[in-house]
CSV table of C-alpha atoms and ligand atoms in Angstrom, one decimal:
chain,number,residue,atom,x,y,z
A,1,MET,CA,5.3,9.0,-7.0
A,2,ILE,CA,6.9,8.1,-3.7
A,3,VAL,CA,9.8,10.5,-2.7
A,4,THR,CA,11.8,11.1,0.5
A,5,THR,CA,10.7,13.8,2.9
A,6,LYS,CA,14.1,15.3,2.4
A,7,LYS,CA,13.1,16.4,-1.1
A,8,LEU,CA,9.8,17.8,0.1
A,9,PHE,CA,11.4,19.7,2.9
A,10,GLU,CA,14.0,21.3,0.5
A,11,ALA,CA,11.1,22.6,-1.5
A,12,ALA,CA,9.1,23.8,1.5
A,13,TYR,CA,11.7,25.2,4.0
A,14,GLY,CA,10.9,28.6,5.3
A,15,LYS,CA,7.8,29.0,3.0
A,16,TYR,CA,5.2,26.4,3.9
A,17,ALA,CA,4.7,23.1,5.7
A,18,ILE,CA,3.8,19.7,4.3
A,19,GLY,CA,0.8,18.0,5.8
A,20,ALA,CA,1.6,14.6,7.3
A,21,TYR,CA,-1.6,12.6,7.6
A,22,ASN,CA,-2.1,9.2,9.4
A,23,ILE,CA,-4.0,6.5,7.5
A,24,ASN,CA,-5.4,3.2,8.6
A,25,ASN,CA,-7.8,2.1,5.9
A,26,LEU,CA,-9.0,2.3,2.3
A,27,GLU,CA,-11.4,5.2,2.8
A,28,GLN,CA,-8.8,7.4,4.4
A,29,THR,CA,-6.3,6.6,1.7
A,30,MET,CA,-8.8,7.5,-1.1
A,31,GLY,CA,-9.8,10.7,0.6
A,32,LEU,CA,-6.2,11.7,1.3
A,33,PHE,CA,-5.1,11.3,-2.3
A,34,ARG,CA,-8.2,13.0,-3.7
A,35,GLY,CA,-7.9,15.9,-1.3
A,36,CYS,CA,-4.2,16.4,-2.1
A,37,LEU,CA,-4.8,16.4,-5.8
A,38,ASP,CA,-7.9,18.7,-5.5
A,39,SER,CA,-5.6,21.1,-3.7
A,40,GLN,CA,-2.5,20.3,-5.8
A,41,ALA,CA,-0.4,19.6,-2.7
A,42,PRO,CA,2.6,17.3,-2.1
A,43,PHE,CA,2.0,15.3,1.2
A,44,ILE,CA,3.3,12.8,3.6
A,45,ILE,CA,1.4,9.5,4.4
A,46,GLN,CA,2.1,8.5,8.0
A,47,ILE,CA,1.7,5.0,9.3
A,48,SER,CA,1.8,4.3,13.0
A,49,LYS,CA,2.6,1.1,14.7
A,50,GLY,CA,-1.1,0.8,15.6
A,51,ALA,CA,-2.0,1.3,12.0
A,52,ARG,CA,0.4,-1.4,10.9
A,53,ALA,CA,-1.3,-3.8,13.4
A,54,TYR,CA,-4.9,-2.7,12.6
A,55,THR,CA,-5.2,-5.0,9.6
A,56,HIS,CA,-1.7,-6.1,8.4
A,57,LYS,CA,1.3,-4.0,7.6
A,58,THR,CA,1.3,-5.5,4.0
A,59,MET,CA,-2.3,-4.4,3.5
A,60,LEU,CA,-1.4,-0.7,4.1
A,61,GLU,CA,1.6,-1.0,1.7
A,62,GLY,CA,-0.8,-2.6,-0.9
A,63,LEU,CA,-3.3,0.2,-0.5
A,64,ILE,CA,-0.7,2.9,-1.0
A,65,ARG,CA,0.9,1.2,-4.0
A,66,ALA,CA,-2.6,0.9,-5.5
A,67,ALA,CA,-3.3,4.6,-4.8
A,68,ASP,CA,0.0,5.5,-6.4
A,69,GLN,CA,-1.3,3.8,-9.6
A,70,VAL,CA,-4.8,5.2,-9.4
A,71,PHE,CA,-3.4,8.8,-8.8
A,72,PRO,CA,-0.1,8.9,-10.8
A,73,GLN,CA,0.1,12.7,-10.5
A,74,ALA,CA,0.4,12.5,-6.7
A,75,ILE,CA,3.8,13.2,-5.0
A,76,PHE,CA,4.2,11.9,-1.5
A,77,ALA,CA,6.5,10.4,1.1
A,78,VAL,CA,5.7,7.2,3.1
A,79,HIS,CA,6.7,7.7,6.7
A,80,LEU,CA,6.7,5.5,9.8
A,81,ASP,CA,5.1,7.6,12.6
A,82,HIS,CA,6.5,7.2,16.2
A,83,GLY,CA,8.5,4.1,15.5
A,84,ASP,CA,10.5,2.2,18.0
A,85,GLU,CA,13.9,0.9,17.0
A,86,GLU,CA,12.6,-2.6,16.0
A,87,THR,CA,9.8,-1.2,13.8
A,88,CYS,CA,12.2,1.3,12.2
A,89,TYR,CA,14.4,-1.6,11.1
A,90,ASP,CA,11.4,-3.5,9.8
A,91,CYS,CA,10.3,-0.5,7.7
A,92,ILE,CA,13.9,0.1,6.5
A,93,ALA,CA,14.2,-3.6,5.4
A,94,SER,CA,10.8,-3.5,3.7
A,95,GLY,CA,12.1,-1.1,1.0
A,96,PHE,CA,8.7,0.6,0.9
A,97,TYR,CA,9.0,3.5,3.4
A,98,SER,CA,10.9,6.5,2.3
A,99,SER,CA,11.2,7.9,5.8
A,100,VAL,CA,11.0,6.7,9.4
A,101,MET,CA,10.6,8.4,12.7
A,102,ILE,CA,12.5,7.0,15.7
A,103,ASP,CA,10.8,8.1,18.8
A,104,ALA,CA,13.1,7.6,21.7
A,105,SER,CA,12.2,10.9,23.3
A,106,HIS,CA,11.2,9.2,26.6
A,107,GLU,CA,14.8,8.0,27.0
A,108,PRO,CA,17.5,10.1,28.7
A,109,PHE,CA,19.3,12.4,26.2
A,110,ASP,CA,22.4,10.3,25.6
A,111,GLU,CA,20.4,7.1,25.2
A,112,ASN,CA,18.0,8.9,22.7
A,113,ILE,CA,21.1,10.0,20.7
A,114,ALA,CA,22.6,6.5,20.7
A,115,ILE,CA,19.3,5.0,19.4
A,116,VAL,CA,18.8,7.7,16.8
A,117,LYS,CA,22.4,7.2,15.5
A,118,ARG,CA,21.9,3.5,15.0
A,119,VAL,CA,18.7,4.0,13.1
A,120,VAL,CA,20.2,6.9,11.0
A,121,ASP,CA,23.1,4.6,10.0
A,122,ALA,CA,20.8,1.8,9.0
A,123,ALA,CA,18.4,4.1,7.1
A,124,HIS,CA,21.0,6.2,5.3
A,125,ALA,CA,22.6,3.1,4.0
A,126,LYS,CA,19.4,2.6,2.1
A,127,ASN,CA,18.7,6.2,1.2
A,128,ILE,CA,15.9,6.4,3.7
A,129,VAL,CA,15.6,9.6,5.8
A,130,VAL,CA,15.0,9.8,9.6
A,131,GLU,CA,13.0,12.0,11.9
A,132,ALA,CA,13.9,12.0,15.6
A,133,GLU,CA,12.1,13.6,18.6
A,134,LEU,CA,13.5,15.7,21.5
A,135,GLY,CA,11.4,16.9,24.4
A,136,GLN,CA,8.1,15.4,25.3
A,137,LEU,CA,4.6,16.2,24.1
A,138,GLY,CA,1.6,16.1,26.2
A,139,GLY,CA,0.5,17.6,29.5
A,140,VAL,CA,2.0,21.0,28.7
A,141,GLU,CA,-0.9,23.2,29.6
A,142,GLU,CA,-1.6,26.7,30.4
A,143,HIS,CA,-2.3,26.1,34.0
A,144,VAL,CA,1.0,24.3,34.5
A,145,LYS,CA,3.7,26.5,36.1
A,146,VAL,CA,6.1,27.8,33.5
A,147,ASP,CA,9.1,25.9,34.9
A,148,GLU,CA,7.3,22.6,34.7
A,149,ALA,CA,6.0,23.3,31.3
A,150,ASN,CA,9.4,24.3,30.0
A,151,ALA,CA,10.9,21.2,31.4
A,152,LYS,CA,9.0,19.2,28.8
A,153,LEU,CA,9.8,21.5,25.8
A,154,THR,CA,12.7,20.9,23.5
A,155,ASP,CA,16.0,22.3,24.7
A,156,PRO,CA,17.5,24.2,21.7
A,157,THR,CA,21.1,23.4,22.8
A,158,GLN,CA,20.3,19.7,22.9
A,159,ALA,CA,18.5,20.0,19.5
A,160,LYS,CA,21.8,21.2,17.9
A,161,GLU,CA,23.8,18.6,19.6
A,162,CYS,CA,21.4,15.8,18.6
A,163,VAL,CA,21.6,16.8,14.9
A,164,GLU,CA,25.4,17.1,15.0
A,165,ARG,CA,26.0,13.8,16.8
A,166,THR,CA,23.4,11.7,14.8
A,167,GLY,CA,23.2,13.1,11.3
A,168,VAL,CA,19.4,12.9,11.6
A,169,ASP,CA,17.4,14.6,8.8
A,170,SER,CA,14.6,16.3,10.7
A,171,LEU,CA,13.6,16.9,14.3
A,172,ALA,CA,10.2,16.8,16.1
A,173,CYS,CA,10.2,19.5,18.7
A,174,ALA,CA,8.0,19.8,21.7
A,175,ILE,CA,6.6,23.4,21.8
A,176,GLY,CA,3.5,22.9,23.8
A,177,THR,CA,1.2,20.7,21.7
A,178,SER,CA,0.0,17.3,22.6
A,179,HIS,CA,-1.6,14.4,20.8
A,180,GLY,CA,-5.4,13.8,20.8
A,181,ALA,CA,-8.5,16.0,21.1
A,182,PHE,CA,-7.8,17.6,24.5
A,183,LYS,CA,-4.7,19.7,24.1
A,184,PHE,CA,-5.3,22.8,26.1
A,185,SER,CA,-7.4,23.6,29.2
A,186,GLY,CA,-7.3,27.4,28.5
A,187,SER,CA,-6.1,29.3,25.5
A,188,GLN,CA,-3.4,27.5,23.6
A,189,GLY,CA,0.2,27.7,24.9
A,190,LEU,CA,2.4,27.3,21.9
A,191,HIS,CA,6.1,28.2,22.4
A,192,PHE,CA,7.2,29.7,19.2
A,193,GLU,CA,10.2,31.2,20.9
A,194,VAL,CA,11.6,27.6,21.2
A,195,LEU,CA,11.3,27.2,17.4
A,196,GLU,CA,13.0,30.6,16.9
A,197,ASP,CA,15.9,29.6,19.1
A,198,ILE,CA,16.3,26.2,17.4
A,199,GLN,CA,16.2,27.9,13.9
A,200,LYS,CA,19.0,30.3,15.0
A,201,ARG,CA,21.2,27.4,16.0
A,202,LEU,CA,20.2,25.1,13.1
A,203,PRO,CA,19.4,27.4,10.2
A,204,GLY,CA,17.8,25.6,7.3
A,205,PHE,CA,17.2,22.4,9.3
A,206,PRO,CA,13.7,20.9,8.9
A,207,LEU,CA,11.6,20.9,12.1
A,208,VAL,CA,8.4,18.9,12.7
A,209,MET,CA,5.3,19.8,14.7
A,210,HIS,CA,3.4,16.9,16.2
A,211,GLY,CA,0.0,17.1,17.9
A,212,SER,CA,-1.2,19.7,15.4
A,213,SER,CA,-4.9,18.9,15.0
A,214,SER,CA,-7.1,22.0,15.4
A,215,VAL,CA,-10.1,20.1,16.8
A,216,PRO,CA,-12.6,22.4,15.0
A,217,GLN,CA,-15.3,23.4,17.5
A,218,ASP,CA,-18.1,23.1,14.9
A,219,GLU,CA,-17.0,19.5,14.3
A,220,VAL,CA,-17.0,18.8,18.1
A,221,GLU,CA,-20.5,20.3,18.4
A,222,ARG,CA,-21.8,18.2,15.5
A,223,ILE,CA,-20.4,15.1,17.0
A,224,ASN,CA,-21.9,15.9,20.4
A,225,ALA,CA,-25.3,16.7,18.8
A,226,ALA,CA,-25.2,13.3,17.2
A,227,GLY,CA,-24.7,11.4,20.4
A,228,GLY,CA,-21.0,11.9,21.0
A,229,ASN,CA,-19.4,13.1,24.2
A,230,LEU,CA,-16.3,15.2,23.5
A,231,LYS,CA,-16.8,18.0,26.0
A,232,GLY,CA,-13.9,20.4,26.3
A,233,ALA,CA,-12.0,19.1,23.3
A,234,LYS,CA,-9.6,21.8,22.0
A,235,GLY,CA,-6.7,22.0,19.5
A,236,VAL,CA,-4.1,24.2,17.8
A,237,ASP,CA,-5.2,27.3,15.9
A,238,GLU,CA,-4.6,26.4,12.2
A,239,GLU,CA,-3.8,30.1,11.5
A,240,GLN,CA,-0.5,29.4,13.4
A,241,PHE,CA,0.8,26.9,10.8
A,242,LYS,CA,2.2,29.6,8.4
A,243,GLY,CA,4.1,31.3,11.3
A,244,ALA,CA,5.6,27.9,12.3
A,245,ALA,CA,6.7,27.3,8.7
A,246,LEU,CA,8.6,30.6,8.7
A,247,LEU,CA,10.5,29.3,11.7
A,248,GLY,CA,11.6,26.1,10.0
A,249,VAL,CA,8.6,23.8,10.6
A,250,THR,CA,8.3,21.8,7.3
A,251,LYS,CA,6.1,18.9,8.5
A,252,VAL,CA,2.9,19.2,10.5
A,253,ASN,CA,1.3,16.0,11.9
A,254,ILE,CA,-2.5,15.7,11.8
A,255,ASP,CA,-4.4,12.6,12.8
A,256,THR,CA,-7.1,13.5,15.3
A,257,ASP,CA,-8.9,16.0,13.1
A,258,GLY,CA,-9.3,13.2,10.5
A,259,ARG,CA,-10.8,10.9,13.2
A,260,LEU,CA,-13.2,13.6,14.0
A,261,VAL,CA,-14.4,13.8,10.4
A,262,TRP,CA,-14.9,10.1,10.5
A,263,THR,CA,-16.8,10.2,13.7
A,264,ARG,CA,-19.1,13.1,12.6
A,265,VAL,CA,-19.9,11.6,9.3
A,266,HIS,CA,-20.8,8.2,10.7
A,267,ARG,CA,-22.7,9.5,13.8
A,268,GLU,CA,-24.8,11.9,11.7
A,269,HIS,CA,-25.4,9.3,8.9
A,270,PHE,CA,-26.7,6.6,11.2
A,271,ARG,CA,-28.7,9.1,13.3
A,272,ASP,CA,-30.4,10.4,10.2
A,273,HIS,CA,-30.8,7.1,8.5
A,274,PRO,CA,-31.5,4.5,11.2
A,275,GLU,CA,-32.8,2.1,8.5
A,276,ASN,CA,-29.4,1.9,6.8
A,277,PHE,CA,-27.0,-1.0,7.2
A,278,ASP,CA,-25.0,-0.6,4.1
A,279,LEU,CA,-21.4,0.5,4.6
A,280,ARG,CA,-20.9,2.0,1.1
A,281,PRO,CA,-23.2,5.1,1.3
A,282,VAL,CA,-21.6,6.3,4.4
A,283,GLY,CA,-18.2,5.4,3.2
A,284,LYS,CA,-18.7,7.5,0.1
A,285,ILE,CA,-19.7,10.5,2.2
A,286,PHE,CA,-16.7,10.0,4.4
A,287,MET,CA,-14.3,9.8,1.5
A,288,ALA,CA,-15.7,13.1,0.0
A,289,GLU,CA,-15.7,14.8,3.4
A,290,TYR,CA,-12.2,13.6,4.2
A,291,ALA,CA,-10.9,14.9,0.8
A,292,LYS,CA,-12.5,18.3,1.6
A,293,PHE,CA,-10.9,18.3,5.0
A,294,ILE,CA,-7.4,17.5,3.6
A,295,ALA,CA,-7.7,20.2,0.9
A,296,HIS,CA,-8.6,22.7,3.6
A,297,LYS,CA,-5.6,21.8,5.8
A,298,ASN,CA,-3.3,22.0,2.8
A,299,GLU,CA,-4.6,25.6,2.2
A,300,LYS,CA,-3.8,26.5,5.8
A,301,LEU,CA,-0.4,24.9,5.6
A,302,GLY,CA,0.5,26.7,2.4
A,303,SER,CA,1.3,23.4,0.6
A,304,ALA,CA,-1.8,23.8,-1.6
A,305,GLY,CA,-0.8,24.7,-5.2
A,306,GLN,CA,2.8,23.6,-4.7
A,307,LEU,CA,2.6,20.2,-6.5
A,308,GLU,CA,3.9,21.3,-10.0
A,309,ILE,CA,6.7,23.4,-8.5
A,310,VAL,CA,7.8,20.3,-6.5
A,311,ARG,CA,7.5,18.1,-9.5
A,312,LYS,CA,9.9,20.3,-11.4
A,313,MET,CA,12.4,20.1,-8.5
A,314,MET,CA,12.4,16.3,-8.6
B,1,G3H,O1,0.7,10.3,17.3
B,1,G3H,C1,0.0,9.3,17.2
B,1,G3H,C2,-0.9,9.3,16.0
B,1,G3H,O2,-2.0,10.1,16.2
B,1,G3H,C3,-1.2,7.8,15.7
B,1,G3H,O3,-2.1,7.3,16.6
B,1,G3H,O4,-0.9,5.3,17.4
B,1,G3H,O5,-3.4,5.5,17.6
B,1,G3H,O6,-2.4,5.1,15.3
B,1,G3H,P1,-2.2,5.7,16.7
B,2,13P,P1,-2.9,15.0,16.6
B,2,13P,O1,-3.4,14.1,17.6
B,2,13P,O2,-2.9,16.4,17.0
B,2,13P,O3,-3.6,14.8,15.3
B,2,13P,O4,-1.4,14.7,16.3
B,2,13P,C1,-1.0,13.7,15.4
B,2,13P,C2,0.5,13.3,15.5
B,2,13P,O5,1.3,14.0,16.0
B,2,13P,C3,0.9,12.1,14.8
B,2,13P,O6,2.2,11.8,15.0
B,3,ZN,ZN1,2.9,12.5,16.9
């Protein structure tokens, strides 16, 4: 059943976070649904602009509609990840997405607000919810001077102003994470004090943490041992998720870790079976491993075991 992220956030706020997982293909879709049902978790499917262009945007919609039929017990939102204004309008018009992210965080504050407001007005007219972003992810590292680092983090005063001026439904905050497999050069520098400050100014308002892959070191080692070259890859400690949830984070975005599962499975399989040229045996292993990975993440996020409680709230 497709629901809005708003409903999921109402259930989760202050207690746990919902996993938001990017998908691009059939095998990820199957693994995602299986993993979420195995762990009895509600979830968010994220589709990026790149994912829409990978095959065809209609292919992804078709996959998700089919998965909804194959797994009728699943409760999930369908969300556009890092949309520009044009893509947001396309997703709103499609009638398929229950949620869109407008990412105008690279624009000056007032321009970001103006863009978000236009998207919110168009989306709300169709009962679709909107996530915006304030601050900028990436490059916030331990060795960077505090002043420089803070310059990229979300300003809590602006966060409140953005929500009040736009009526947006959730806000992605920059607290020191970045996208991809190389997040920190030293120990991780997450700024929970920024979340705390935002939560004080916007009590009950759902916050989103991007760039939340944990880049498990055993996964990196296995990939490198099977011919990969991901030296120095490092991510967010997944033990931090529950603390973030208490501070109002209701959505945690994870993409890179799923790509690492794919890379490890395929590298090891073809290293160990050089005679193979069939895509199905390795595809089956990937779907099973992806499901295990998703169930594990849902445990760490606290969303595991929440499915029936959420169903009763719908
Ligand atoms: O934040 C970006 C997501 O990881 C999606 O990545 O744009 O390569 O699909 P992508
Ligand atoms: P990761 O690269 O840490 O998986 O972040 C994904 C993300 O934020 C998608 O929007
Ligand atoms: Zn992101």
